Tab-separated table of C-alpha atoms and ligand atoms in Angstrom:
chain	number	residue	atom	x	y	z
A	29	UNK	CA	0.000	0.000	0.000
A	30	UNK	CA	1.795	3.150	-1.265
A	31	UNK	CA	5.111	1.874	0.039
A	32	UNK	CA	7.072	3.860	-2.507
A	33	UNK	CA	5.937	7.106	-0.916
A	34	UNK	CA	8.172	6.388	2.101
A	35	UNK	CA	11.838	6.960	1.166
A	36	UNK	CA	13.250	5.620	4.431
A	37	UNK	CA	11.875	2.150	3.714
A	38	UNK	CA	14.639	1.759	1.116
A	39	UNK	CA	17.335	1.928	3.808
A	40	UNK	CA	19.424	-1.088	4.707
A	41	UNK	CA	20.438	-2.051	8.244
A	42	UNK	CA	23.564	-4.166	8.732
A	43	UNK	CA	23.419	-4.814	4.979
A	44	UNK	CA	19.839	-6.104	5.096
A	45	UNK	CA	16.722	-4.353	3.809
A	46	UNK	CA	15.049	-2.541	6.692
A	47	UNK	CA	11.898	-4.116	8.094
A	48	UNK	CA	10.376	-1.309	10.143
A	49	UNK	CA	7.933	-2.671	12.708
A	50	UNK	CA	8.129	0.072	15.342
A	51	UNK	CA	5.194	2.100	14.110
A	52	UNK	CA	3.435	2.379	17.463
A	53	UNK	CA	6.464	4.389	18.604
A	54	UNK	CA	6.512	6.560	15.503
A	55	UNK	CA	5.458	6.094	11.896
A	56	UNK	CA	7.631	6.902	8.911
A	57	UNK	CA	6.791	9.934	6.787
A	58	UNK	CA	5.653	9.954	3.169
A	59	UNK	CA	7.510	12.247	0.784
A	60	UNK	CA	4.371	14.425	0.574
A	61	UNK	CA	4.846	15.311	4.270
A	62	UNK	CA	8.614	15.744	3.970
A	63	UNK	CA	8.039	18.004	0.941
A	64	UNK	CA	5.395	20.010	2.804
A	65	UNK	CA	7.953	20.831	5.509
A	66	UNK	CA	10.552	21.932	2.950
A	67	UNK	CA	7.952	23.896	0.992
A	68	UNK	CA	6.766	25.726	4.104
A	69	UNK	CA	10.318	26.709	5.099
A	70	UNK	CA	11.120	27.739	1.536
A	71	UNK	CA	8.003	29.728	0.750
A	72	UNK	CA	5.809	30.610	3.717
A	73	UNK	CA	8.071	30.874	6.774
A	74	UNK	CA	7.167	33.855	8.968
A	75	UNK	CA	5.853	34.117	12.506
A	76	UNK	CA	2.088	33.987	12.511
A	77	UNK	CA	-0.827	35.988	13.952
A	78	UNK	CA	1.163	39.157	14.664
A	79	UNK	CA	2.418	40.270	11.300
A	80	UNK	CA	0.913	42.774	8.895
A	81	UNK	CA	3.295	41.687	6.166
A	82	UNK	CA	2.347	39.313	3.384
A	83	UNK	CA	4.401	36.281	4.451
A	84	UNK	CA	3.110	36.421	7.987
A	85	UNK	CA	-0.452	36.560	6.749
A	86	UNK	CA	0.158	33.646	4.406
A	87	UNK	CA	1.731	31.577	7.186
A	88	UNK	CA	-1.191	32.433	9.505
A	89	UNK	CA	-3.694	31.414	6.865
A	90	UNK	CA	-1.991	28.073	6.311
A	91	UNK	CA	-1.734	27.387	10.043
A	92	UNK	CA	-5.433	28.115	10.555
A	93	UNK	CA	-6.350	26.039	7.506
A	94	UNK	CA	-4.389	23.201	9.103
A	95	UNK	CA	-6.415	23.631	12.294
A	96	UNK	CA	-9.610	23.354	10.266
A	97	UNK	CA	-8.218	20.235	8.539
A	98	UNK	CA	-7.630	18.655	11.964
A	99	UNK	CA	-11.150	19.627	13.068
A	100	UNK	CA	-12.602	17.985	9.943
A	101	UNK	CA	-10.415	14.895	10.344
A	102	UNK	CA	-11.436	14.396	13.983
A	103	UNK	CA	-15.039	15.403	13.364
A	104	UNK	CA	-14.989	18.317	15.810
A	105	UNK	CA	-17.834	20.829	15.781
A	106	UNK	CA	-15.479	23.740	15.270
A	107	UNK	CA	-11.792	24.580	14.807
A	108	UNK	CA	-12.002	26.422	18.143
A	109	UNK	CA	-12.021	23.008	19.779
A	110	UNK	CA	-8.610	22.086	18.336
A	111	UNK	CA	-5.589	23.068	20.410
A	112	UNK	CA	-2.159	22.510	18.917
A	113	UNK	CA	0.220	20.953	21.431
A	114	UNK	CA	3.610	19.203	21.259
A	115	UNK	CA	2.034	15.730	21.285
A	116	UNK	CA	-0.194	13.422	23.297
A	117	UNK	CA	1.927	13.772	26.435
A	118	UNK	CA	1.742	17.549	26.247
A	119	UNK	CA	-2.014	17.398	25.586
A	120	UNK	CA	-2.651	15.200	28.619
A	121	UNK	CA	-0.435	17.322	30.869
A	122	UNK	CA	-2.217	20.447	29.677
A	123	UNK	CA	-5.585	18.912	30.420
A	124	UNK	CA	-4.546	17.497	33.790
A	125	UNK	CA	-3.265	20.902	34.882
A	126	UNK	CA	-6.051	23.000	33.466
A	127	UNK	CA	-8.966	20.707	34.313
A	128	UNK	CA	-7.414	19.962	37.682
A	129	UNK	CA	-7.034	23.643	38.498
A	130	UNK	CA	-10.769	24.332	38.531
A	131	UNK	CA	-12.518	20.963	38.633
A	132	UNK	CA	-10.577	18.872	41.155
A	133	UNK	CA	-10.304	19.384	44.897
A	134	UNK	CA	-9.318	17.442	47.985
A	135	UNK	CA	-10.969	14.023	48.105
A	136	UNK	CA	-12.107	14.128	44.455
A	137	UNK	CA	-11.329	11.201	42.168
A	138	UNK	CA	-9.803	10.680	38.722
A	139	UNK	CA	-10.179	7.297	37.026
A	140	UNK	CA	-7.723	5.741	34.530
A	141	UNK	CA	-7.306	2.245	33.058
A	142	UNK	CA	-4.772	-0.328	34.211
A	143	UNK	CA	-3.125	-0.678	30.801
A	144	UNK	CA	-2.510	3.042	30.215
A	145	UNK	CA	0.664	4.550	28.836
A	146	UNK	CA	2.560	6.481	31.535
A	147	UNK	CA	1.433	9.693	29.785
A	148	UNK	CA	-2.105	8.896	30.816
A	149	UNK	CA	-1.144	7.990	34.381
A	150	UNK	CA	1.571	10.295	35.657
A	151	UNK	CA	-0.018	13.702	34.825
A	152	UNK	CA	-3.163	12.590	36.715
A	153	UNK	CA	-1.056	11.231	39.554
A	154	UNK	CA	0.760	14.576	39.794
A	155	UNK	CA	-2.570	16.385	39.794
A	156	UNK	CA	-3.899	14.095	42.540
A	157	UNK	CA	-0.812	14.775	44.637
A	158	UNK	CA	-1.162	18.521	44.108
A	159	UNK	CA	-4.850	18.591	44.970
A	160	UNK	CA	-4.951	15.728	47.505
A	161	UNK	CA	-7.268	13.849	45.175
A	162	UNK	CA	-7.428	10.100	44.583
A	163	UNK	CA	-6.404	8.170	41.472
A	164	UNK	CA	-8.552	5.095	40.833
A	165	UNK	CA	-7.797	2.314	38.358
A	166	UNK	CA	-10.183	0.372	36.106
A	167	UNK	CA	-9.085	-3.292	36.194
A	168	UNK	CA	-8.769	-5.445	33.077
A	169	UNK	CA	-10.770	-8.510	32.189
A	170	UNK	CA	-8.929	-11.697	31.205
A	171	UNK	CA	-9.024	-10.565	27.567
A	172	UNK	CA	-7.171	-7.313	28.532
A	173	UNK	CA	-10.183	-5.096	27.820
A	174	UNK	CA	-11.258	-2.594	30.462
A	175	UNK	CA	-13.735	-4.090	32.912
A	176	UNK	CA	-16.773	-1.925	32.269
A	177	UNK	CA	-18.767	-3.446	35.112
A	178	UNK	CA	-15.956	-2.625	37.516
A	179	UNK	CA	-15.903	0.933	36.158
A	180	UNK	CA	-19.563	1.328	37.144
A	181	UNK	CA	-18.770	0.483	40.735
A	182	UNK	CA	-15.667	2.729	40.771
A	183	UNK	CA	-17.632	5.880	39.937
A	184	UNK	CA	-18.850	7.968	42.881
A	185	UNK	CA	-20.168	11.472	43.339
A	186	UNK	CA	-16.536	12.549	43.823
A	187	UNK	CA	-15.382	11.265	40.404
A	188	UNK	CA	-14.390	14.241	38.280
A	189	UNK	CA	-12.996	12.625	35.105
A	190	UNK	CA	-12.295	9.269	33.425
A	191	UNK	CA	-9.270	9.061	31.098
A	192	UNK	CA	-8.535	5.949	29.039
A	193	UNK	CA	-6.654	4.975	25.892
A	194	UNK	CA	-8.621	4.010	22.804
A	195	UNK	CA	-5.969	1.475	21.755
A	196	UNK	CA	-3.357	0.015	24.104
A	197	UNK	CA	0.112	0.873	22.793
A	198	UNK	CA	1.508	-2.280	24.389
A	199	UNK	CA	-0.974	-4.942	23.335
A	200	UNK	CA	-2.982	-3.215	20.592
A	201	UNK	CA	-6.257	-4.040	22.368
A	202	UNK	CA	-9.107	-1.843	21.139
A	203	UNK	CA	-10.799	-0.704	24.312
A	204	UNK	CA	-14.587	-0.436	24.674
A	205	UNK	CA	-14.475	3.338	24.882
A	206	UNK	CA	-18.090	3.787	23.768
A	207	UNK	CA	-19.140	1.823	26.851
A	208	UNK	CA	-16.785	3.841	29.056
A	209	UNK	CA	-18.235	7.107	27.727
A	210	UNK	CA	-21.840	5.908	28.107
A	211	UNK	CA	-21.317	4.838	31.711
A	212	UNK	CA	-19.365	7.950	32.724
A	213	UNK	CA	-21.840	10.281	31.034
A	214	UNK	CA	-24.766	8.606	32.765
A	215	UNK	CA	-23.215	10.041	35.957
A	216	UNK	CA	-22.345	13.359	34.237
A	217	UNK	CA	-18.625	12.597	34.368
A	218	UNK	CA	-16.510	13.786	31.412
A	219	UNK	CA	-14.210	11.403	29.531
A	220	UNK	CA	-10.795	11.980	27.988
A	221	UNK	CA	-9.613	9.561	25.314
A	222	UNK	CA	-5.888	9.016	24.748
A	223	UNK	CA	-5.997	8.572	21.002
A	224	UNK	CA	-2.242	8.307	20.375
A	225	UNK	CA	-2.646	4.843	18.856
A	226	UNK	CA	-6.042	5.264	17.237
A	227	UNK	CA	-5.938	8.635	15.482
A	228	UNK	CA	-3.969	7.355	12.476
A	229	UNK	CA	-5.240	3.788	12.518
A	230	UNK	CA	-9.013	3.804	12.377
A	231	UNK	CA	-12.052	5.858	11.407
A	232	UNK	CA	-13.241	8.012	14.260
A	233	UNK	CA	-15.326	11.135	14.816
A	234	UNK	CA	-15.194	12.784	18.212
A	235	UNK	CA	-18.742	14.161	18.008
A	236	UNK	CA	-20.150	10.697	17.304
A	237	UNK	CA	-18.053	9.185	20.068
A	238	UNK	CA	-19.187	12.038	22.302
A	239	UNK	CA	-15.883	12.055	24.220
A	240	UNK	CA	-15.200	15.333	26.009
A	241	UNK	CA	-11.461	15.410	25.273
A	242	UNK	CA	-9.241	13.543	22.817
A	243	UNK	CA	-5.429	13.654	22.617
A	244	UNK	CA	-3.125	12.515	19.808
A	245	UNK	CA	0.366	12.982	18.293
A	246	UNK	CA	1.258	13.992	14.740
A	247	UNK	CA	4.325	11.766	14.572
A	248	UNK	CA	2.278	8.600	15.081
A	249	UNK	CA	0.064	9.421	12.107
A	250	UNK	CA	2.626	9.952	9.320
A	251	UNK	CA	3.091	13.589	10.352
A	252	UNK	CA	6.024	15.461	11.894
A	253	UNK	CA	7.340	15.208	15.436
A	254	UNK	CA	6.740	18.029	17.880
A	255	UNK	CA	3.085	18.628	17.096
A	256	UNK	CA	-0.021	17.095	18.603
A	257	UNK	CA	-3.634	17.845	19.335
A	258	UNK	CA	-5.876	18.308	22.305
A	259	UNK	CA	-9.499	18.274	21.233
A	260	UNK	CA	-11.992	19.483	23.817
A	261	UNK	CA	-15.690	20.251	23.596
A	262	UNK	CA	-16.041	24.021	23.436
A	263	UNK	CA	-18.245	24.147	26.525
A	264	UNK	CA	-15.460	22.449	28.497
A	265	UNK	CA	-12.552	24.425	27.079
A	266	UNK	CA	-14.418	27.657	27.806
A	267	UNK	CA	-14.534	26.737	31.485
A	268	UNK	CA	-10.860	25.792	31.827
A	269	UNK	CA	-8.011	28.202	32.625
A	270	UNK	CA	-4.854	28.541	30.489
A	271	UNK	CA	-2.020	26.084	31.047
A	272	UNK	CA	0.914	28.357	30.249
A	273	UNK	CA	1.272	32.120	30.124
A	274	UNK	CA	3.035	34.188	27.469
A	275	UNK	CA	2.464	35.684	24.059
A	276	UNK	CA	-0.544	34.681	21.925
A	277	UNK	CA	-2.660	33.474	24.847
A	278	UNK	CA	-3.463	36.975	26.117
A	279	UNK	CA	-6.042	39.612	25.320
A	280	UNK	CA	-4.502	42.505	27.308
A	281	UNK	CA	-1.637	42.508	29.801
A	282	UNK	CA	-1.352	45.007	32.646
A	283	UNK	CA	0.735	44.507	35.754
A	284	UNK	CA	-2.479	44.706	37.770
A	285	UNK	CA	-4.497	42.306	35.660
A	286	UNK	CA	-4.244	40.243	32.479
A	287	UNK	CA	-7.135	39.061	30.337
A	288	UNK	CA	-6.920	35.987	28.142
A	289	UNK	CA	-7.468	35.357	24.462
A	290	UNK	CA	-10.440	33.454	23.051
A	291	UNK	CA	-10.390	29.747	22.160
A	292	UNK	CA	-8.249	28.039	21.054
A	293	UNK	CA	-5.476	30.644	21.496
A	294	UNK	CA	-6.003	30.826	25.252
A	295	UNK	CA	-4.208	27.467	25.417
A	296	UNK	CA	-1.431	28.235	22.925
A	297	UNK	CA	1.204	30.386	24.642
A	298	UNK	CA	4.221	31.344	22.533
A	299	UNK	CA	5.049	30.799	18.892
A	300	UNK	CA	3.226	27.677	17.737
A	301	UNK	CA	4.698	25.032	15.427
A	302	UNK	CA	3.244	26.598	12.291
A	303	UNK	CA	5.434	24.475	10.009
A	304	UNK	CA	4.443	21.309	11.842
A	305	UNK	CA	0.744	22.135	11.579
A	306	UNK	CA	0.971	22.493	7.808
A	307	UNK	CA	2.866	19.203	7.523
A	308	UNK	CA	0.351	17.518	9.832
A	309	UNK	CA	-2.495	18.689	7.590
A	310	UNK	CA	-0.627	17.116	4.662
A	311	UNK	CA	-0.334	13.847	6.619
A	312	UNK	CA	-4.073	13.881	7.307
A	313	UNK	CA	-4.758	14.453	3.619
A	314	UNK	CA	-2.471	11.527	2.849
A	315	UNK	CA	-4.328	9.257	5.300
A	316	UNK	CA	-7.739	10.307	4.014
A	317	UNK	CA	-6.701	9.657	0.400
A	318	UNK	CA	-6.018	6.057	1.341
A	319	UNK	CA	-8.938	5.880	3.737
A	320	UNK	CA	-8.814	5.145	7.445
A	321	UNK	CA	-11.102	2.156	6.990
A	322	UNK	CA	-8.653	0.660	4.446
A	323	UNK	CA	-5.690	1.299	6.741
A	324	UNK	CA	-7.500	-0.312	9.634
A	325	UNK	CA	-8.455	-3.418	7.616
A	326	UNK	CA	-4.894	-3.747	6.287
A	327	UNK	CA	-3.274	-3.455	9.730
A	328	UNK	CA	-5.729	-5.883	11.304
A	329	UNK	CA	-5.033	-8.398	8.550
A	330	UNK	CA	-1.298	-8.107	9.216
A	331	UNK	CA	-1.981	-8.501	12.935
A	332	UNK	CA	-3.968	-11.694	12.424
A	333	UNK	CA	-1.274	-13.042	10.099
A	334	UNK	CA	1.483	-12.212	12.590
A	335	UNK	CA	-0.555	-13.820	15.389
A	336	UNK	CA	-0.710	-17.028	13.379
A	337	UNK	CA	2.908	-17.069	12.234
A	338	UNK	CA	4.495	-16.036	15.528
A	339	UNK	CA	2.373	-18.161	17.836
A	340	UNK	CA	3.276	-21.246	15.809
A	341	UNK	CA	6.943	-20.785	16.815
A	342	UNK	CA	7.784	-22.991	19.779
A	343	UNK	CA	8.077	-21.093	23.052
A	344	UNK	CA	6.459	-17.887	21.767
A	345	UNK	CA	3.478	-16.423	23.602
A	346	UNK	CA	1.486	-13.656	21.897
A	347	UNK	CA	-0.526	-11.487	24.294
A	348	UNK	CA	-4.191	-10.971	23.387
A	349	UNK	CA	-3.963	-13.638	20.703
A	350	UNK	CA	-6.964	-13.727	18.380
A	351	UNK	CA	-8.569	-10.650	19.875
A	352	UNK	CA	-9.666	-7.501	18.114
A	353	UNK	CA	-6.378	-5.610	18.057
A	354	UNK	CA	-5.137	-2.660	16.061
A	355	UNK	CA	-1.811	-3.197	14.352
A	356	UNK	CA	0.174	-4.298	17.415
A	357	UNK	CA	1.602	-7.720	18.254
A	358	UNK	CA	3.271	-8.050	21.636
A	359	UNK	CA	4.976	-11.294	22.537
A	360	UNK	CA	7.562	-13.020	24.658
A	361	UNK	CA	9.637	-16.124	24.142
A	362	UNK	CA	10.278	-18.756	26.801
A	363	UNK	CA	12.886	-21.504	27.082
A	364	UNK	CA	11.831	-25.131	27.434
A	365	UNK	CA	12.216	-24.849	31.214
A	366	UNK	CA	9.707	-21.957	31.182
A	367	UNK	CA	12.206	-19.159	31.854
A	368	UNK	CA	11.695	-15.936	29.949
A	369	UNK	CA	14.159	-15.005	27.236
A	370	UNK	CA	14.721	-11.344	27.923
A	371	UNK	CA	12.885	-9.218	25.322
A	372	UNK	CA	15.906	-6.917	25.052
A	373	UNK	CA	18.068	-9.851	23.871
A	374	UNK	CA	15.439	-10.873	21.335
A	375	UNK	CA	15.128	-7.299	20.057
A	376	UNK	CA	18.886	-6.900	19.712
A	377	UNK	CA	19.214	-10.058	17.631
A	378	UNK	CA	16.237	-9.081	15.461
A	379	UNK	CA	17.881	-5.715	14.835
A	380	UNK	CA	21.071	-7.443	13.685
A	381	UNK	CA	18.928	-9.061	11.007
A	382	UNK	CA	17.425	-5.738	9.897
A	383	UNK	CA	14.142	-6.055	11.796
A	384	UNK	CA	13.241	-3.022	13.932
A	385	UNK	CA	10.898	-3.804	16.833
A	386	UNK	CA	10.508	-2.251	20.258
A	387	UNK	CA	11.322	-4.067	23.466
A	388	UNK	CA	10.791	-3.179	27.105
A	389	UNK	CA	7.898	-1.959	29.192
A	390	UNK	CA	6.525	0.336	26.451
A	391	UNK	CA	5.875	3.073	29.036
A	392	UNK	CA	3.248	0.858	30.649
A	393	UNK	CA	4.927	-0.509	33.770
A	394	UNK	CA	1.672	-1.210	35.662
A	395	UNK	CA	0.593	-3.431	32.760
A	396	UNK	CA	3.957	-5.236	32.822
A	397	UNK	CA	3.475	-5.877	36.557
A	398	UNK	CA	0.020	-7.232	35.780
A	399	UNK	CA	1.516	-9.583	33.148
A	400	UNK	CA	4.379	-10.434	35.549
A	401	UNK	CA	7.038	-9.780	32.917
A	402	UNK	CA	9.782	-7.130	32.735
A	403	UNK	CA	8.746	-6.286	29.193
A	404	UNK	CA	7.644	-7.657	25.846
A	405	UNK	CA	8.804	-7.615	22.248
A	406	UNK	CA	6.412	-5.460	20.229
A	407	UNK	CA	5.968	-5.450	16.466
A	408	UNK	CA	3.599	-2.734	15.275
A	409	UNK	CA	2.318	-2.120	11.775
A	410	UNK	CA	1.551	0.815	9.543
A	411	UNK	CA	-0.148	1.161	6.184
A	412	UNK	CA	3.087	0.375	4.280
A	413	UNK	CA	3.932	-2.931	5.970
A	414	UNK	CA	3.532	-6.182	4.074
A	415	UNK	CA	3.082	-9.854	4.900
A	416	UNK	CA	6.577	-10.683	3.685
A	417	UNK	CA	7.893	-8.422	6.454
A	418	UNK	CA	6.021	-10.498	9.017
A	419	UNK	CA	7.724	-13.527	7.469
A	420	UNK	CA	11.102	-11.785	7.817
A	421	UNK	CA	10.294	-11.110	11.461
A	422	UNK	CA	9.341	-14.751	12.036
A	423	UNK	CA	12.482	-16.064	10.306
A	424	UNK	CA	14.706	-13.655	12.243
A	425	UNK	CA	12.957	-14.623	15.478
A	426	UNK	CA	13.642	-18.312	14.874
A	427	UNK	CA	17.336	-17.546	14.371
A	428	UNK	CA	17.401	-15.366	17.505
A	429	UNK	CA	15.690	-18.015	19.634
A	430	UNK	CA	18.086	-20.708	18.477
A	431	UNK	CA	20.965	-18.515	19.606
A	432	UNK	CA	19.344	-17.668	22.952
A	433	UNK	CA	17.807	-21.021	23.889
B	527	PMP	N1	-0.378	7.378	24.860
B	527	PMP	C1	-0.182	6.293	24.105
B	527	PMP	C2	-1.247	5.230	24.068
B	527	PMP	C3	0.982	6.176	23.346
B	527	PMP	O1	1.177	5.106	22.579
B	527	PMP	C4	1.952	7.205	23.407
B	527	PMP	C5	3.253	7.094	22.632
B	527	PMP	N2	3.895	5.877	22.750
B	527	PMP	C6	1.685	8.317	24.194
B	527	PMP	C7	0.516	8.373	24.910
B	527	PMP	C8	2.651	9.467	24.261
B	527	PMP	O2	2.759	10.059	23.011
B	527	PMP	P1	3.905	11.142	22.717
B	527	PMP	O3	5.185	10.499	23.129
B	527	PMP	O4	3.814	11.386	21.250
B	527	PMP	O5	3.589	12.340	23.526
């Protein structure tokens, strides 16, 4: 699928053609996105919003068009609901600070899932510490999905927000977020969705989902690094205070009193990444040209194929085997005596054979504790991956396991 658009896929590693299976960490960029960055620096580079001169106006226009493109892509009601951030982590920190500032007090509760990325745990933990609030955790069912029934019993009249990932970055499990939103909303509790792994992988419209907040990263959806999104319903964002102070986010500044800008600028202190936004809009166009449904079907097919091929190798255990997962295959290998072969060793030997995977705790240590392993080996797919790359992974894994057994 459009593999030729991605120049880096022609690289070799240790003399072998690169097999890039670390897409949950970051995706590669099509030449359309790389060109958009060069084009913007060559032709429209000027600081935005403040300039009367032509270039500044052009750059402003393109940045705001990019915001509208994000709003359309995510299905937001208005571009005012789209805040440009540095990435998912930045979005979640912004929300935890800003929401926490006015909505959370001593004894209040925030609820997250057990399998969250640290980015969707630690900012809430910090908030809870700051405000003497309580962090509660939704347990997992045996199939690694969030236990919706348990969520019901976790919610109290002190619960202020529920924040969960749409897709687990570690296992690829697609979480029942519609159920989470329905249950939370029935108690008037807002929901934040960590969409880092879903935004580029599957069709999704925030208004249909009815989530209150949604966070994602450009670099995980074929766009540039350093730019991300926090979507928030306008009625929520209106209520929340700014996260950072500085230029752009103000209306008037006096030493006695400062007033703040309107949405979304209230949350965007300083010079924004106006080159990144334009390149992100190009990435979204690229995704939409292929179709999110097609990408999702393709990645799920690869996942099922990898499940079959990898789990047939002796000693290999795939987590969440056969379940509805989005483009991620996490596994471990065990010796005949049942001892774990360290994922780092497996990853290193795969790399020597040109296969790039991620190993470790994947920024989800509580989930690793739950699985009672120090880490896993994770292969994750993107639209350009092919079945023969799964075969290369499997062949390389067999070689690695022979060496490590
Ligand atoms: N949440 C999830 C589910 C993720 O996969 C990631 C990235 N691995 C993040 C949050 C953090 O994203 P970023 O590093 O782009 O801020």
